[in-house]
mmCIF file of C-alpha atoms in Angstrom:
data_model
loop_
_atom_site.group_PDB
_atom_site.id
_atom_site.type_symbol
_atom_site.label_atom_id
_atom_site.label_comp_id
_atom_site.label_asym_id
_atom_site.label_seq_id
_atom_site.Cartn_x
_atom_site.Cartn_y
_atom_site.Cartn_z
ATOM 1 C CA UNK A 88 23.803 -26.564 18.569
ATOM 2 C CA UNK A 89 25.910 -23.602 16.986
ATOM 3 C CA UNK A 90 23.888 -23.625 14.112
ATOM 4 C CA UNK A 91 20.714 -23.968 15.595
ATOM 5 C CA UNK A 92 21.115 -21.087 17.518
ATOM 6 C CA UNK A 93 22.461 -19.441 15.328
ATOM 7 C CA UNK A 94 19.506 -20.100 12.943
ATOM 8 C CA UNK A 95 17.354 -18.745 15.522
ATOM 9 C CA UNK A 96 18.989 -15.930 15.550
ATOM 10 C CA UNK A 97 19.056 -15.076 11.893
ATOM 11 C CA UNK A 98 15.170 -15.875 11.971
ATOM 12 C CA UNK A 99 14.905 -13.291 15.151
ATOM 13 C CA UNK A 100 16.342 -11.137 13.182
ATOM 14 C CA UNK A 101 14.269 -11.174 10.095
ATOM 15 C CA UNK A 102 11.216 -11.281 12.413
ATOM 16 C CA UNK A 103 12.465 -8.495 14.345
ATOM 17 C CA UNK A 104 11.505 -5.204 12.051
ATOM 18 C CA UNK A 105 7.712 -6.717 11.392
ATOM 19 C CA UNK A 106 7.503 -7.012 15.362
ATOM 20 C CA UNK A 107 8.689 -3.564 15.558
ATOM 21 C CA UNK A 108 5.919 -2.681 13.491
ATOM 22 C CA UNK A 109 3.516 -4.524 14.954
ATOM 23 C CA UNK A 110 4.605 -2.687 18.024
ATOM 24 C CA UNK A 111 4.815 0.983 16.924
ATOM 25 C CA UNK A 112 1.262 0.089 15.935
ATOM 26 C CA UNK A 113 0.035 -0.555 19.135
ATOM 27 C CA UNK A 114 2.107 1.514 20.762
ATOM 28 C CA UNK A 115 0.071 4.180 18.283
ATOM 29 C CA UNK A 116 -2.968 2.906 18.820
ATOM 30 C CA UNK A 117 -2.816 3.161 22.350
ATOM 31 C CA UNK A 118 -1.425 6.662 22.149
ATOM 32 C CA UNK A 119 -4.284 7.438 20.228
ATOM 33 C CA UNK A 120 -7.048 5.691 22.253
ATOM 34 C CA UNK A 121 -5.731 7.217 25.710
ATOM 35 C CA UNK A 122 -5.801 10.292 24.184
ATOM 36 C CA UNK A 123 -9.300 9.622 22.880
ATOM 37 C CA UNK A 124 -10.231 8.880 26.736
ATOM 38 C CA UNK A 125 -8.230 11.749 27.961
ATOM 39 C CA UNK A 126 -10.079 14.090 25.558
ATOM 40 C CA UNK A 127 -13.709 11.842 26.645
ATOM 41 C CA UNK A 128 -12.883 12.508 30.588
ATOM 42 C CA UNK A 129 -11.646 16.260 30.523
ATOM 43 C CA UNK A 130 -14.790 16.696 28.259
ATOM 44 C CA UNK A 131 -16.979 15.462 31.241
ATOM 45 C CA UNK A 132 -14.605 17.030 34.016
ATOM 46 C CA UNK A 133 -14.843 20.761 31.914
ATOM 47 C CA UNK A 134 -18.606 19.820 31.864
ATOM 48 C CA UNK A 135 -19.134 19.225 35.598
ATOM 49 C CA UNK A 136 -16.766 20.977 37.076
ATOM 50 C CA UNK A 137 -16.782 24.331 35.151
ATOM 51 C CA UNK A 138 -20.095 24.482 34.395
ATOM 52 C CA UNK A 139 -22.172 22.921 37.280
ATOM 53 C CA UNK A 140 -19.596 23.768 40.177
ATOM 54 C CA UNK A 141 -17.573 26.667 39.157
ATOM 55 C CA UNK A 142 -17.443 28.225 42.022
ATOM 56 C CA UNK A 143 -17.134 25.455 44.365
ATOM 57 C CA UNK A 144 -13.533 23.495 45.118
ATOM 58 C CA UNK A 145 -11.544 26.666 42.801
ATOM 59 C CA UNK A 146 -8.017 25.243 43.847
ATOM 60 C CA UNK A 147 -8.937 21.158 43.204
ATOM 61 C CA UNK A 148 -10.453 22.286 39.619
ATOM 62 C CA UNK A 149 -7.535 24.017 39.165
ATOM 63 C CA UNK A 150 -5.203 20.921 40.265
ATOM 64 C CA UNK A 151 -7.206 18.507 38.082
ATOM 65 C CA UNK A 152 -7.222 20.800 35.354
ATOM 66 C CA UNK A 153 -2.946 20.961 35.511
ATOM 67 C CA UNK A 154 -2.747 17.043 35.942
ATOM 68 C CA UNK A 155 -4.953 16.149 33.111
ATOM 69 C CA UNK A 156 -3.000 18.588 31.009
ATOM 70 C CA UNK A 157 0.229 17.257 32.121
ATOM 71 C CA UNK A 158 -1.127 13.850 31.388
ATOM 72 C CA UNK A 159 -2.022 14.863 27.294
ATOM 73 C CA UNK A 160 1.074 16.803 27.102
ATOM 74 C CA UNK A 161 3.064 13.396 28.285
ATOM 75 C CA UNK A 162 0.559 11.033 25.869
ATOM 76 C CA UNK A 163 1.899 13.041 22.890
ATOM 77 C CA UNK A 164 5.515 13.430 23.878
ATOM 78 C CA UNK A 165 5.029 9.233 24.192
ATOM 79 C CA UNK A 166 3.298 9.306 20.453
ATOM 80 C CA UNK A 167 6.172 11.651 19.033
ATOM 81 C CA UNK A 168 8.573 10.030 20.759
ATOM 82 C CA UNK A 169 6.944 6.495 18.978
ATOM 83 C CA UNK A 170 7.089 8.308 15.759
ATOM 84 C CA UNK A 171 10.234 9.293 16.213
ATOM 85 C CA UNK A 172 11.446 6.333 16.767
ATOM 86 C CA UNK A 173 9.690 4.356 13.725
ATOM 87 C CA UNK A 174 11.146 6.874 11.055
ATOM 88 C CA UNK A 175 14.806 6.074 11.994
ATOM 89 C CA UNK A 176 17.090 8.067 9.385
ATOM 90 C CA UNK A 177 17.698 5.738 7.000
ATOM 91 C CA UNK A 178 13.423 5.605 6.291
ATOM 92 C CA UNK A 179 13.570 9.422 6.309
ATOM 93 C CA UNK A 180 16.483 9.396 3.909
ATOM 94 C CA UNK A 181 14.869 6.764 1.223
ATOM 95 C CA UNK A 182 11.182 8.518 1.724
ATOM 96 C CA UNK A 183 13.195 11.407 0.774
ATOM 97 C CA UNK A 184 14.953 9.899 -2.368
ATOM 98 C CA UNK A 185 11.293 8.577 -3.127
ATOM 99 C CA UNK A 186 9.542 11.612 -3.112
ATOM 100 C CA UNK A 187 12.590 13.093 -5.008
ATOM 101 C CA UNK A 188 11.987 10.807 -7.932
ATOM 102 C CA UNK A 189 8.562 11.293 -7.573
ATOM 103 C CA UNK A 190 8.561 14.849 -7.850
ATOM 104 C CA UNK A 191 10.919 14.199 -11.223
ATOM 105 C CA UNK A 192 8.420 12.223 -12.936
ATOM 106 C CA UNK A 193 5.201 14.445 -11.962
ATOM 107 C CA UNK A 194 7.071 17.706 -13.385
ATOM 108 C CA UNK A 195 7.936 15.532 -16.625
ATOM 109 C CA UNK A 196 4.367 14.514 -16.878
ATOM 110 C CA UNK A 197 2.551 17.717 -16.414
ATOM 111 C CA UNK A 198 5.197 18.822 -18.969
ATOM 112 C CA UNK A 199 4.000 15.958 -21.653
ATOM 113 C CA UNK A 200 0.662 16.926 -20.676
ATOM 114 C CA UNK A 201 1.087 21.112 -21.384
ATOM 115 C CA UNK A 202 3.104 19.721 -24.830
ATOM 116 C CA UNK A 203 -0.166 17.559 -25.674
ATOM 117 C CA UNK A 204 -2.791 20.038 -24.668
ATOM 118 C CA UNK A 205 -0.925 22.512 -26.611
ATOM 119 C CA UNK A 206 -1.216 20.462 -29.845
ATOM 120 C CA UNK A 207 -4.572 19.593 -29.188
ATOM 121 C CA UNK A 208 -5.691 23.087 -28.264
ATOM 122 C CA UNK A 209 -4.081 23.435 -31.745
ATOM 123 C CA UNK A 210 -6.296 21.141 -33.590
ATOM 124 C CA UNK A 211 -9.192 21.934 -32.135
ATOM 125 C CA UNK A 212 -8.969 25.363 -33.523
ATOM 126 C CA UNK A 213 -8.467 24.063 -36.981
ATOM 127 C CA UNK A 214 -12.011 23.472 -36.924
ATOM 128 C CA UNK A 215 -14.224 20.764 -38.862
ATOM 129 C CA UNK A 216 -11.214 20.966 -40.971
ATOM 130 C CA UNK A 217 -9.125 19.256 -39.168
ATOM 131 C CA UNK A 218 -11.777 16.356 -37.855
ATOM 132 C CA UNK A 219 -12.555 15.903 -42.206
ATOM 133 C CA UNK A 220 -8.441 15.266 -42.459
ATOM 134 C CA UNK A 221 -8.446 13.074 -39.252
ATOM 135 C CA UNK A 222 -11.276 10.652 -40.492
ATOM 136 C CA UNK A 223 -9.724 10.790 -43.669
ATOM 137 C CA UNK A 224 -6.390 9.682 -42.380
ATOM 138 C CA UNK A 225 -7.647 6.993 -39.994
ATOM 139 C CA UNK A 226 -9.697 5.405 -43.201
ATOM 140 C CA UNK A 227 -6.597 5.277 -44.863
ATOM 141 C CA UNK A 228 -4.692 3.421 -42.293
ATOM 142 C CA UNK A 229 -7.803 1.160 -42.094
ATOM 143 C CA UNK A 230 -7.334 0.305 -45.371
ATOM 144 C CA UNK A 231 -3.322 0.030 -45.459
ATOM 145 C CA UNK A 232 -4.113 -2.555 -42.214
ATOM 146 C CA UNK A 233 -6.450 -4.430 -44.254
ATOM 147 C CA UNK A 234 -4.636 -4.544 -47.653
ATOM 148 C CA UNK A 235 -1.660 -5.801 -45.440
ATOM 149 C CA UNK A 236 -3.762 -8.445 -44.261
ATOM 150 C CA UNK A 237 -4.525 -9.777 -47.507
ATOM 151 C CA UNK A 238 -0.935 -9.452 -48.519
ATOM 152 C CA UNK A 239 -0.140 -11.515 -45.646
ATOM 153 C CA UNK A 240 -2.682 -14.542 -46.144
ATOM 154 C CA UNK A 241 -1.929 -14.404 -50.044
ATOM 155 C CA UNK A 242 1.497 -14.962 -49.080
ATOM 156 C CA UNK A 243 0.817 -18.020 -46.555
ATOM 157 C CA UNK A 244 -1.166 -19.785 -49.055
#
C-alpha cells in the first residue's frame, strides 16, 4: 500500500506543474474576460449615466464610478498577482540565462553578417571583372568534380 501511494504521489507530482499551468491559464483568462466585461459595463454605465443623466443622482454616479474602479484596480492586482506567481524565480533566472545566450549568438551573427557584406560589398565593386573570374572558377571546379568522377568509376572497374 506504501508503494502505491507512494506512486500516486510521484505521479501527483509530475502532474502537478501542467495543472498549474492549466490553472494560471484560466486563472488568466478569466482575469482577462472580467476585465473585458468590466471595461463592456463601465462603457455602458459612462454612456448612460454621464451622458444621458449627468446631472441627475451626482453622488450614486460618483459611488458607482469609485466601485467599478476599485473593482479593475483589484482584477489586475489578481492578474499580476497570477503572473507573479507563474514566473517563480527560478523561470525568471533560466529566461534570463536564455535570453543571455541568445543575445551572444545574435551579436556573433550580425557580426558574420557585417564580415560577409563587407566582402561582398567588395566584390561587387570589382565589377564584371570579378563575375568573368567567378564563372571561370566555378567551371573549373565543375570540371575537377567531373574528372574526379571518372577517376573514381575507372578505378571501380
Amino acid at each position: 500500500m506504501i508503494q502505491v501511494k507512494q506512486q500516486e504521489l510521484t505521479r501527483m507530482r509530475i502532474q502537478l506543474p501542467a495543472k498549474r499551468a492549466s490553472l494560471n491559464k484560466l486563472v488568466t483568462r478569466f482575469v482577462k474576460i472580467t476585465l473585458e466585461v468590466l471595461d463592456t459595463v463601465w462603457s455602458i454605465i459612462r454612456e448612460f449615466k454621464c451622458d444621458y443623466e449627468q446631472t441627475r443622482n451626482a453622488s450614486f454616479d460618483a459611488y458607482y464610478c469609485a466601485l467599478t474602479d476599485t473593482l479593475l484596480l483589484r482584477i489586475k492586482i489578481l492578474h499580476v498577482s497570477t503572473l507573479l506567481a507563474t514566473y517563480d524565480t527560478e523561470l525568471v533566472a533560466a529566461l534570463q540565462s536564455l535570453r543571455t545566450i541568445l543575445e551572444n549568438r545574435y551579436l556573433d551573427a550580425r557580426t558574420q553578417l557585417s564580415f560577409a557584406e563587407k566582402k561582398l560589398k567588395a566584390y561587387q565593386e570589382m565589377g564584371p571583372e570579378f563575375e568573368t573570374l567567378a564563372d571561370a572558377y566555378f567551371k573549373l571546379l565543375e570540371e575537377i568534380k567531373a574528372t574526379e568522377d571518372d577517376i573514381h568509376r575507372i578505378k571501380n572497374n
